[in-house]
Amino acid sequence: MPQPLNYLKETASQTAGPYVHIGLIPAMAGFDIFEKNFSNVLVTPNTKGERITLEGKVLDGSGTPLRDVLLEIWQANAAGRYNHPADRSAGALDQDFRGWGRAGSDFESGLVTFETIKPGAITDKAGRKCAPHINVWIVARGINIGLNTRLYFSDEEAANAADPVLNLIEQPVRRATLIAKRGERAGKVVYSFTINLQGPDETVFFDV
Amino acid sequence: MNAQATALQDPRLNRPEPFTPPLGDGGFFQRDRSIHPPAYAPGYKSSVLRSPRQSLLSLENSVSEITGPVFGHNDLGPLDNDLIRNYAKDGDPVGERIIVHGRVLDETGRGVPNTLVEFWQANAGGRYRHKKDTYLAPIDPNFGGCGRALTDDTGYYYFRTVKPGPYPWRNFVNSWRPAHIHFSVFGSGFAQRLITQMYFEGDPLIPVCPILTTIPDKDALDRLVAPLDLNASTPFDSLAYRFDIVLRGQRSTYFENRPEGN
């Protein structure tokens, strides 16, 4: 027998369930308990960068919006730098931007929204430029292990075409499932997205 | 031109980065999906229309995955880890008083320090304080059912609550959830993000739960069951249960390997 490699095993995932709001967004469950709450607003008045609204739905295999889904996003700041010590890149940190937020879908429409900034381009370990993107994590009743995907921006065509992750997707038609569409409403920039859990337009999900 | 000069012109030999230790690139161990429930698990009916059918696209960890949100004590309030007191209006909540404690580790066995752990649960009667829960068991006016804690330098966390009750749910007509507490854990990078549920030693509903039995690996299922920990109990006050949580292993990060620090 060789020496044992005494690694532990990861704890198994379990669904977040229909009442995920109690723990993560108690106001949506219908009560007020914590002094400080996390939210879908990532910006303060001092945050640097272009203000954007991200808005979309998650659809099940019948095309019906999930009305009990929870999304978290994690993104770099306007200079392309993540607010975390493992990001050693040159972009300046923004003390007014943590880069993380969470949102529950509306109980009627299934709409999910975030108020954030458009992230800058990121440089990967090999020195390649990566198109600006937002990392997304999805949990809900019926989702046994959180789903990871990304959102890219429709107005970054050249950067998207050169992005090493988008180019890993074999079928070009599937790359489009990750592109949020830029629009405007009442003078505000709105990027809209649809995440399809199944079907011919199934979103690309990652094993990160 | 001699062979040595040729080699020095090879750009692969002139990388600016030094050769780093084998566990030093900051990435996470590949996730072993055989110990997790599959996305499509028809015995848990809600998963049928909510499970992707295409293969997941495997990504090498980049800076987008090895980084993640950082939380601090400023994000929490003083009662956040005390579910007996954090929603009390005119007394303590009804139920068995318990302490839940343990460590957040990664697969290398190292504690994960300063990471956010969030938890939520039904009350002692199996009813959630949630506007969508219609189970006939009553709401407890003194119980909210959620809390959170930051792990200490060694990855240790603890909180106090009442033991949740089992409750029926719509899957088969007679499906019941074993008593459980939901946990959300961050880790140091977004690729470690995990939501799971803790169950209680000896609960007869564990082997018949359609959600728990989505886990294909018996040992992985057993690791979700917290043992009674009498040594950590408070005499004449609260029983204790021990629940360790293991996140994906991390090869130590860039900043740990560089003398200049953060």
CSV table of N, CA, C and O in Angstrom, one decimal, chain A residues 35-143:
chain,number,residue,atom,x,y,z
A,35,GLU,N,-29.5,44.1,11.5
A,35,GLU,CA,-29.2,45.5,11.4
A,35,GLU,C,-28.7,45.9,10.0
A,35,GLU,O,-29.0,46.9,9.5
A,36,LYS,N,-27.9,45.0,9.5
A,36,LYS,CA,-27.3,45.2,8.2
A,36,LYS,C,-27.6,44.1,7.2
A,36,LYS,O,-27.5,42.9,7.6
A,37,ASN,N,-28.0,44.4,6.0
A,37,ASN,CA,-28.5,43.4,5.1
A,37,ASN,C,-27.7,43.5,3.8
A,37,ASN,O,-27.2,44.6,3.4
A,38,PHE,N,-27.5,42.4,3.1
A,38,PHE,CA,-26.9,42.3,1.8
A,38,PHE,C,-28.0,42.6,0.8
A,38,PHE,O,-29.2,42.3,1.0
A,39,SER,N,-27.6,43.1,-0.4
A,39,SER,CA,-28.6,43.4,-1.3
A,39,SER,C,-28.2,43.3,-2.7
A,39,SER,O,-27.1,42.9,-3.0
A,40,ASN,N,-29.1,43.7,-3.6
A,40,ASN,CA,-28.8,43.7,-5.1
A,40,ASN,C,-28.2,45.0,-5.6
A,40,ASN,O,-28.1,45.2,-6.8
A,41,VAL,N,-27.9,45.9,-4.7
A,41,VAL,CA,-27.3,47.2,-5.0
A,41,VAL,C,-25.8,47.2,-4.7
A,41,VAL,O,-25.5,47.1,-3.5
A,42,LEU,N,-25.0,47.1,-5.7
A,42,LEU,CA,-23.5,47.0,-5.4
A,42,LEU,C,-22.8,48.3,-5.3
A,42,LEU,O,-21.6,48.4,-5.0
A,43,VAL,N,-23.5,49.4,-5.7
A,43,VAL,CA,-22.8,50.7,-5.8
A,43,VAL,C,-23.2,51.6,-4.7
A,43,VAL,O,-24.3,51.5,-4.1
A,44,THR,N,-22.3,52.5,-4.3
A,44,THR,CA,-22.6,53.6,-3.5
A,44,THR,C,-22.4,54.8,-4.3
A,44,THR,O,-21.9,54.7,-5.5
A,45,PRO,N,-22.8,56.0,-3.8
A,45,PRO,CA,-22.6,57.2,-4.7
A,45,PRO,C,-21.1,57.4,-5.1
A,45,PRO,O,-20.9,58.1,-6.1
A,46,ASN,N,-20.2,56.9,-4.3
A,46,ASN,CA,-18.8,57.1,-4.6
A,46,ASN,C,-18.1,56.1,-5.5
A,46,ASN,O,-17.0,56.2,-5.9
A,47,THR,N,-18.9,55.0,-5.8
A,47,THR,CA,-18.3,54.0,-6.7
A,47,THR,C,-17.9,54.5,-8.0
A,47,THR,O,-18.7,55.3,-8.6
A,48,LYS,N,-16.7,54.1,-8.5
A,48,LYS,CA,-16.3,54.6,-9.8
A,48,LYS,C,-16.9,53.7,-10.9
A,48,LYS,O,-16.9,52.5,-10.7
A,49,GLY,N,-17.2,54.2,-12.1
A,49,GLY,CA,-17.6,53.4,-13.2
A,49,GLY,C,-19.0,53.8,-13.7
A,49,GLY,O,-19.8,54.5,-13.1
A,50,GLU,N,-19.3,53.2,-14.8
A,50,GLU,CA,-20.6,53.4,-15.5
A,50,GLU,C,-21.7,52.7,-14.8
A,50,GLU,O,-21.7,51.4,-14.7
A,51,ARG,N,-22.7,53.4,-14.3
A,51,ARG,CA,-23.9,52.7,-13.6
A,51,ARG,C,-24.7,51.9,-14.6
A,51,ARG,O,-25.0,52.4,-15.7
A,52,ILE,N,-25.0,50.7,-14.3
A,52,ILE,CA,-25.8,49.9,-15.1
A,52,ILE,C,-26.8,49.1,-14.3
A,52,ILE,O,-26.6,48.9,-13.1
A,53,THR,N,-28.0,48.8,-14.9
A,53,THR,CA,-28.9,47.9,-14.3
A,53,THR,C,-28.8,46.6,-15.0
A,53,THR,O,-28.8,46.6,-16.2
A,54,LEU,N,-28.7,45.5,-14.3
A,54,LEU,CA,-28.8,44.2,-14.9
A,54,LEU,C,-30.1,43.6,-14.6
A,54,LEU,O,-30.6,43.7,-13.4
A,55,GLU,N,-30.8,43.1,-15.6
A,55,GLU,CA,-32.2,42.7,-15.4
A,55,GLU,C,-32.5,41.5,-16.2
A,55,GLU,O,-32.2,41.4,-17.4
A,56,GLY,N,-33.1,40.5,-15.6
A,56,GLY,CA,-33.3,39.2,-16.3
A,56,GLY,C,-34.1,38.2,-15.6
A,56,GLY,O,-34.6,38.5,-14.4
A,57,LYS,N,-34.3,37.1,-16.2
A,57,LYS,CA,-35.1,36.0,-15.6
A,57,LYS,C,-34.4,34.7,-15.8
A,57,LYS,O,-33.6,34.6,-16.7
A,58,VAL,N,-34.7,33.8,-15.0
A,58,VAL,CA,-34.2,32.4,-15.1
A,58,VAL,C,-35.5,31.5,-15.5
A,58,VAL,O,-36.5,31.6,-14.8
A,59,LEU,N,-35.4,30.8,-16.6
A,59,LEU,CA,-36.5,30.1,-17.1
A,59,LEU,C,-36.3,28.6,-16.9
A,59,LEU,O,-35.2,28.1,-17.2
A,60,ASP,N,-37.3,27.8,-16.5
A,60,ASP,CA,-37.2,26.4,-16.4
A,60,ASP,C,-37.4,25.7,-17.8
A,60,ASP,O,-37.6,26.4,-18.8
A,61,GLY,N,-37.5,24.4,-17.8
A,61,GLY,CA,-37.5,23.7,-19.0
A,61,GLY,C,-38.8,23.9,-19.8
A,61,GLY,O,-38.9,23.5,-21.0
A,62,SER,N,-39.9,24.4,-19.1
A,62,SER,CA,-41.1,24.7,-19.8
A,62,SER,C,-41.2,26.2,-20.3
A,62,SER,O,-42.2,26.6,-20.9
A,63,GLY,N,-40.1,26.9,-20.0
A,63,GLY,CA,-40.1,28.4,-20.4
A,63,GLY,C,-40.7,29.3,-19.3
A,63,GLY,O,-40.8,30.5,-19.5
A,64,THR,N,-41.1,28.7,-18.2
A,64,THR,CA,-41.7,29.5,-17.1
A,64,THR,C,-40.6,30.1,-16.2
A,64,THR,O,-39.7,29.4,-15.8
A,65,PRO,N,-40.7,31.4,-15.9
A,65,PRO,CA,-39.7,32.0,-15.0
A,65,PRO,C,-39.7,31.4,-13.6
A,65,PRO,O,-40.8,31.1,-13.1
A,66,LEU,N,-38.6,31.1,-13.1
A,66,LEU,CA,-38.5,30.7,-11.7
A,66,LEU,C,-38.8,32.0,-10.8
A,66,LEU,O,-38.2,33.0,-11.0
A,67,ARG,N,-39.7,31.8,-9.9
A,67,ARG,CA,-40.1,32.9,-9.0
A,67,ARG,C,-39.5,32.8,-7.6
A,67,ARG,O,-39.9,33.6,-6.8
A,68,ASP,N,-38.7,31.7,-7.4
A,68,ASP,CA,-38.1,31.6,-6.1
A,68,ASP,C,-36.6,31.3,-6.2
A,68,ASP,O,-36.0,30.6,-5.5
A,69,VAL,N,-36.0,32.0,-7.3
A,69,VAL,CA,-34.6,31.8,-7.5
A,69,VAL,C,-33.8,32.9,-6.8
A,69,VAL,O,-34.3,34.0,-6.6
A,70,LEU,N,-32.5,32.5,-6.5
A,70,LEU,CA,-31.6,33.5,-5.9
A,70,LEU,C,-30.4,33.6,-6.7
A,70,LEU,O,-29.8,32.5,-7.0
A,71,LEU,N,-30.0,34.8,-7.1
A,71,LEU,CA,-28.7,34.9,-7.9
A,71,LEU,C,-27.7,35.7,-7.1
A,71,LEU,O,-28.1,36.7,-6.4
A,72,GLU,N,-26.5,35.3,-7.2
A,72,GLU,CA,-25.4,36.2,-6.7
A,72,GLU,C,-24.5,36.5,-7.8
A,72,GLU,O,-24.3,35.7,-8.7
A,73,ILE,N,-23.9,37.7,-7.8
A,73,ILE,CA,-23.0,38.1,-8.8
A,73,ILE,C,-21.7,38.6,-8.1
A,73,ILE,O,-21.7,39.1,-7.0
A,74,TRP,N,-20.6,38.4,-8.9
A,74,TRP,CA,-19.3,38.7,-8.4
A,74,TRP,C,-18.5,39.2,-9.6
A,74,TRP,O,-18.5,38.6,-10.6
A,75,GLN,N,-18.0,40.4,-9.4
A,75,GLN,CA,-17.4,41.1,-10.6
A,75,GLN,C,-16.2,42.0,-10.2
A,75,GLN,O,-16.0,42.4,-9.0
A,76,ALA,N,-15.4,42.3,-11.2
A,76,ALA,CA,-14.3,43.2,-11.0
A,76,ALA,C,-14.9,44.7,-11.0
A,76,ALA,O,-16.0,44.9,-11.4
A,77,ASN,N,-14.0,45.6,-10.6
A,77,ASN,CA,-14.5,47.0,-10.6
A,77,ASN,C,-14.2,47.6,-12.0
A,77,ASN,O,-13.8,46.9,-12.9
A,78,ALA,N,-14.4,48.9,-12.1
A,78,ALA,CA,-14.3,49.5,-13.4
A,78,ALA,C,-12.9,49.5,-14.0
A,78,ALA,O,-12.7,49.5,-15.2
A,79,ALA,N,-11.9,49.3,-13.1
A,79,ALA,CA,-10.5,49.1,-13.6
A,79,ALA,C,-10.2,47.7,-13.9
A,79,ALA,O,-9.0,47.4,-14.1
A,80,GLY,N,-11.1,46.8,-13.7
A,80,GLY,CA,-10.8,45.4,-14.0
A,80,GLY,C,-10.2,44.6,-12.9
A,80,GLY,O,-9.5,43.6,-13.1
A,81,ARG,N,-10.3,45.1,-11.7
A,81,ARG,CA,-9.6,44.6,-10.5
A,81,ARG,C,-10.7,44.0,-9.5
A,81,ARG,O,-11.6,44.7,-9.2
A,82,TYR,N,-10.5,42.8,-9.1
A,82,TYR,CA,-11.4,42.2,-8.1
A,82,TYR,C,-11.0,42.7,-6.7
A,82,TYR,O,-9.8,42.8,-6.4
A,83,ASN,N,-11.9,43.0,-5.8
A,83,ASN,CA,-11.6,43.4,-4.5
A,83,ASN,C,-11.3,42.2,-3.6
A,83,ASN,O,-12.1,41.8,-2.7
A,84,HIS,N,-10.1,41.6,-3.9
A,84,HIS,CA,-9.7,40.4,-3.1
A,84,HIS,C,-8.2,40.3,-3.2
A,84,HIS,O,-7.6,40.6,-4.3
A,85,PRO,N,-7.6,39.9,-2.1
A,85,PRO,CA,-6.1,39.9,-2.2
A,85,PRO,C,-5.4,39.0,-3.2
A,85,PRO,O,-4.3,39.2,-3.6
A,86,ALA,N,-6.2,38.0,-3.7
A,86,ALA,CA,-5.5,37.1,-4.7
A,86,ALA,C,-5.5,37.7,-6.1
A,86,ALA,O,-4.9,37.1,-7.0
A,87,ASP,N,-6.2,38.9,-6.3
A,87,ASP,CA,-6.0,39.6,-7.6
A,87,ASP,C,-4.8,40.5,-7.5
A,87,ASP,O,-4.8,41.5,-6.8
A,88,ARG,N,-3.8,40.1,-8.2
A,88,ARG,CA,-2.5,40.8,-8.2
A,88,ARG,C,-2.4,41.8,-9.4
A,88,ARG,O,-1.3,42.2,-9.6
A,89,SER,N,-3.4,42.0,-10.1
A,89,SER,CA,-3.3,42.8,-11.3
A,89,SER,C,-3.1,44.2,-11.0
A,89,SER,O,-3.3,44.7,-9.9
A,90,ALA,N,-2.8,45.0,-12.0
A,90,ALA,CA,-2.4,46.4,-11.8
A,90,ALA,C,-3.5,47.4,-11.6
A,90,ALA,O,-3.3,48.5,-11.1
A,91,GLY,N,-4.7,47.1,-12.0
A,91,GLY,CA,-5.8,48.0,-11.9
A,91,GLY,C,-6.0,48.5,-10.4
A,91,GLY,O,-5.7,47.8,-9.5
A,92,ALA,N,-6.5,49.7,-10.3
A,92,ALA,CA,-6.6,50.3,-8.9
A,92,ALA,C,-7.8,49.7,-8.2
A,92,ALA,O,-8.9,49.5,-8.8
A,93,LEU,N,-7.7,49.4,-6.9
A,93,LEU,CA,-8.8,49.0,-6.1
A,93,LEU,C,-9.8,50.2,-5.9
A,93,LEU,O,-9.3,51.3,-5.9
A,94,ASP,N,-11.1,49.9,-5.8
A,94,ASP,CA,-12.0,50.9,-5.5
A,94,ASP,C,-12.6,50.6,-4.1
A,94,ASP,O,-13.3,49.6,-4.0
A,95,GLN,N,-12.3,51.4,-3.1
A,95,GLN,CA,-12.8,51.1,-1.7
A,95,GLN,C,-14.3,51.1,-1.6
A,95,GLN,O,-14.9,50.7,-0.7
A,96,ASP,N,-15.0,51.7,-2.6
A,96,ASP,CA,-16.4,51.9,-2.6
A,96,ASP,C,-17.1,50.8,-3.4
A,96,ASP,O,-18.2,51.0,-3.9
A,97,PHE,N,-16.4,49.7,-3.7
A,97,PHE,CA,-17.0,48.7,-4.5
A,97,PHE,C,-16.5,47.3,-4.0
A,97,PHE,O,-15.4,46.9,-4.2
A,98,ARG,N,-17.4,46.5,-3.3
A,98,ARG,CA,-17.1,45.2,-2.9
A,98,ARG,C,-17.1,44.2,-4.1
A,98,ARG,O,-16.3,43.3,-4.2
A,99,GLY,N,-18.0,44.5,-5.0
A,99,GLY,CA,-18.1,43.7,-6.3
A,99,GLY,C,-19.0,42.5,-6.1
A,99,GLY,O,-19.0,41.6,-7.0
A,100,TRP,N,-19.8,42.4,-5.1
A,100,TRP,CA,-20.7,41.3,-4.9
A,100,TRP,C,-22.0,41.7,-4.5
A,100,TRP,O,-22.2,42.7,-3.7
A,101,GLY,N,-23.1,41.0,-4.9
A,101,GLY,CA,-24.4,41.3,-4.5
A,101,GLY,C,-25.3,40.1,-4.7
A,101,GLY,O,-24.9,39.1,-5.4
A,102,ARG,N,-26.5,40.1,-4.1
A,102,ARG,CA,-27.4,39.0,-4.3
A,102,ARG,C,-28.8,39.5,-4.5
A,102,ARG,O,-29.1,40.6,-4.0
A,103,ALA,N,-29.6,38.8,-5.2
A,103,ALA,CA,-31.0,39.2,-5.5
A,103,ALA,C,-31.9,38.0,-5.6
A,103,ALA,O,-31.5,37.0,-6.1
A,104,GLY,N,-33.1,38.1,-5.0
A,104,GLY,CA,-34.1,37.1,-5.2
A,104,GLY,C,-35.0,37.6,-6.4
A,104,GLY,O,-35.2,38.8,-6.6
A,105,SER,N,-35.6,36.6,-7.1
A,105,SER,CA,-36.5,37.0,-8.1
A,105,SER,C,-37.8,37.5,-7.6
A,105,SER,O,-38.2,37.1,-6.5
A,106,ASP,N,-38.5,38.3,-8.3
A,106,ASP,CA,-39.8,38.8,-7.9
A,106,ASP,C,-40.8,37.6,-7.8
A,106,ASP,O,-40.8,36.8,-8.7
A,107,PHE,N,-41.6,37.6,-6.7
A,107,PHE,CA,-42.5,36.4,-6.5
A,107,PHE,C,-43.6,36.3,-7.6
A,107,PHE,O,-44.2,35.2,-7.7
A,108,GLU,N,-43.9,37.4,-8.3
A,108,GLU,CA,-44.9,37.3,-9.3
A,108,GLU,C,-44.3,37.1,-10.7
A,108,GLU,O,-44.6,36.2,-11.4
A,109,SER,N,-43.3,38.0,-11.1
A,109,SER,CA,-42.8,38.1,-12.5
A,109,SER,C,-41.6,37.2,-12.7
A,109,SER,O,-41.2,36.8,-13.8
A,110,GLY,N,-40.9,36.9,-11.6
A,110,GLY,CA,-39.6,36.2,-11.7
A,110,GLY,C,-38.4,37.1,-12.1
A,110,GLY,O,-37.3,36.6,-12.3
A,111,LEU,N,-38.7,38.4,-12.2
A,111,LEU,CA,-37.6,39.3,-12.6
A,111,LEU,C,-36.6,39.5,-11.5
A,111,LEU,O,-36.9,39.6,-10.3
A,112,VAL,N,-35.3,39.5,-11.9
A,112,VAL,CA,-34.2,39.7,-11.0
A,112,VAL,C,-33.4,40.9,-11.5
A,112,VAL,O,-33.2,41.1,-12.7
A,113,THR,N,-33.1,41.8,-10.6
A,113,THR,CA,-32.4,43.0,-11.0
A,113,THR,C,-31.2,43.3,-10.0
A,113,THR,O,-31.2,42.9,-8.9
A,114,PHE,N,-30.1,43.9,-10.6
A,114,PHE,CA,-29.0,44.3,-9.9
A,114,PHE,C,-28.7,45.7,-10.3
A,114,PHE,O,-28.8,46.1,-11.5
A,115,GLU,N,-28.2,46.6,-9.4
A,115,GLU,CA,-27.7,47.9,-9.7
A,115,GLU,C,-26.2,47.8,-9.4
A,115,GLU,O,-25.8,47.7,-8.3
A,116,THR,N,-25.5,48.0,-10.5
A,116,THR,CA,-24.0,47.9,-10.4
A,116,THR,C,-23.3,48.8,-11.4
A,116,THR,O,-23.9,49.7,-11.8
A,117,ILE,N,-22.0,48.5,-11.6
A,117,ILE,CA,-21.3,49.2,-12.6
A,117,ILE,C,-20.8,48.2,-13.6
A,117,ILE,O,-20.7,47.0,-13.4
A,118,LYS,N,-20.4,48.7,-14.8
A,118,LYS,CA,-19.9,47.8,-15.8
A,118,LYS,C,-18.4,47.5,-15.4
A,118,LYS,O,-17.6,48.5,-15.2
A,119,PRO,N,-18.0,46.2,-15.3
A,119,PRO,CA,-16.6,46.0,-14.9
A,119,PRO,C,-15.7,46.2,-16.1
A,119,PRO,O,-16.1,46.2,-17.3
A,120,GLY,N,-14.4,46.4,-15.7
A,120,GLY,CA,-13.4,46.6,-16.7
A,120,GLY,C,-12.9,45.2,-17.2
A,120,GLY,O,-13.2,44.2,-16.7
A,121,ALA,N,-12.1,45.3,-18.3
A,121,ALA,CA,-11.5,44.0,-18.8
A,121,ALA,C,-10.5,43.5,-17.8
A,121,ALA,O,-9.9,44.2,-17.1
A,122,ILE,N,-10.4,42.2,-17.8
A,122,ILE,CA,-9.5,41.5,-16.8
A,122,ILE,C,-8.3,40.8,-17.6
A,122,ILE,O,-8.5,40.4,-18.7
A,123,THR,N,-7.2,40.8,-17.0
A,123,THR,CA,-6.1,40.1,-17.6
A,123,THR,C,-5.9,38.7,-16.9
A,123,THR,O,-5.8,38.7,-15.7
A,124,ASP,N,-5.8,37.6,-17.7
A,124,ASP,CA,-5.7,36.3,-17.0
A,124,ASP,C,-4.3,36.0,-16.7
A,124,ASP,O,-3.4,36.8,-17.0
A,125,LYS,N,-4.1,34.8,-16.1
A,125,LYS,CA,-2.8,34.4,-15.7
A,125,LYS,C,-1.7,34.4,-16.8
A,125,LYS,O,-0.6,34.6,-16.6
A,126,ALA,N,-2.2,34.0,-18.0
A,126,ALA,CA,-1.3,33.9,-19.2
A,126,ALA,C,-1.1,35.3,-19.8
A,126,ALA,O,-0.5,35.4,-20.8
A,127,GLY,N,-1.7,36.3,-19.2
A,127,GLY,CA,-1.5,37.7,-19.7
A,127,GLY,C,-2.5,38.1,-20.8
A,127,GLY,O,-2.4,39.1,-21.4
A,128,ARG,N,-3.5,37.2,-21.1
A,128,ARG,CA,-4.5,37.5,-22.1
A,128,ARG,C,-5.6,38.4,-21.5
A,128,ARG,O,-6.0,38.3,-20.4
A,129,LYS,N,-6.0,39.3,-22.4
A,129,LYS,CA,-7.2,40.2,-22.0
A,129,LYS,C,-8.5,39.3,-22.0
A,129,LYS,O,-8.7,38.6,-23.0
A,130,CYS,N,-9.2,39.4,-21.0
A,130,CYS,CA,-10.5,38.8,-21.0
A,130,CYS,C,-11.6,39.9,-21.1
A,130,CYS,O,-11.5,40.9,-20.5
A,131,ALA,N,-12.6,39.6,-21.9
A,131,ALA,CA,-13.7,40.6,-22.0
A,131,ALA,C,-14.4,40.8,-20.7
A,131,ALA,O,-14.4,40.0,-19.8
A,132,PRO,N,-14.9,42.1,-20.5
A,132,PRO,CA,-15.6,42.4,-19.2
A,132,PRO,C,-16.7,41.4,-19.0
A,132,PRO,O,-17.4,41.0,-20.0
A,133,HIS,N,-16.8,40.9,-17.8
A,133,HIS,CA,-17.9,39.9,-17.5
A,133,HIS,C,-18.2,39.9,-16.1
A,133,HIS,O,-17.5,40.4,-15.2
A,134,ILE,N,-19.4,39.4,-15.8
A,134,ILE,CA,-19.9,39.3,-14.4
A,134,ILE,C,-20.1,37.8,-14.1
A,134,ILE,O,-20.7,37.1,-15.0
A,135,ASN,N,-19.6,37.3,-13.0
A,135,ASN,CA,-19.8,35.9,-12.6
A,135,ASN,C,-21.1,35.7,-11.9
A,135,ASN,O,-21.4,36.6,-11.0
A,136,VAL,N,-21.9,34.7,-12.3
A,136,VAL,CA,-23.2,34.5,-11.7
A,136,VAL,C,-23.3,33.2,-11.1
A,136,VAL,O,-22.8,32.2,-11.6
A,137,TRP,N,-24.0,33.1,-9.9
A,137,TRP,CA,-24.2,31.8,-9.2
A,137,TRP,C,-25.7,31.8,-8.9
A,137,TRP,O,-26.3,32.7,-8.4
A,138,ILE,N,-26.3,30.6,-9.2
A,138,ILE,CA,-27.8,30.5,-9.2
A,138,ILE,C,-28.2,29.3,-8.3
A,138,ILE,O,-27.7,28.2,-8.5
A,139,VAL,N,-29.0,29.6,-7.3
A,139,VAL,CA,-29.6,28.6,-6.5
A,139,VAL,C,-31.1,28.7,-6.3
A,139,VAL,O,-31.6,29.8,-6.5
A,140,ALA,N,-31.7,27.6,-6.1
A,140,ALA,CA,-33.2,27.6,-6.0
A,140,ALA,C,-33.7,26.2,-5.5
A,140,ALA,O,-32.9,25.2,-5.6
A,141,ARG,N,-34.9,26.2,-5.1
A,141,ARG,CA,-35.6,24.9,-5.0
A,141,ARG,C,-35.4,24.1,-6.3
A,141,ARG,O,-35.5,24.7,-7.4
A,142,GLY,N,-35.1,22.9,-6.3
A,142,GLY,CA,-35.0,22.1,-7.5
A,142,GLY,C,-33.6,22.1,-8.1
A,142,GLY,O,-33.3,21.4,-9.1
A,143,ILE,N,-32.8,23.0,-7.6
A,143,ILE,CA,-31.4,23.1,-8.1
A,143,ILE,C,-30.5,22.5,-7.0
A,143,ILE,O,-30.4,23.0,-5.9
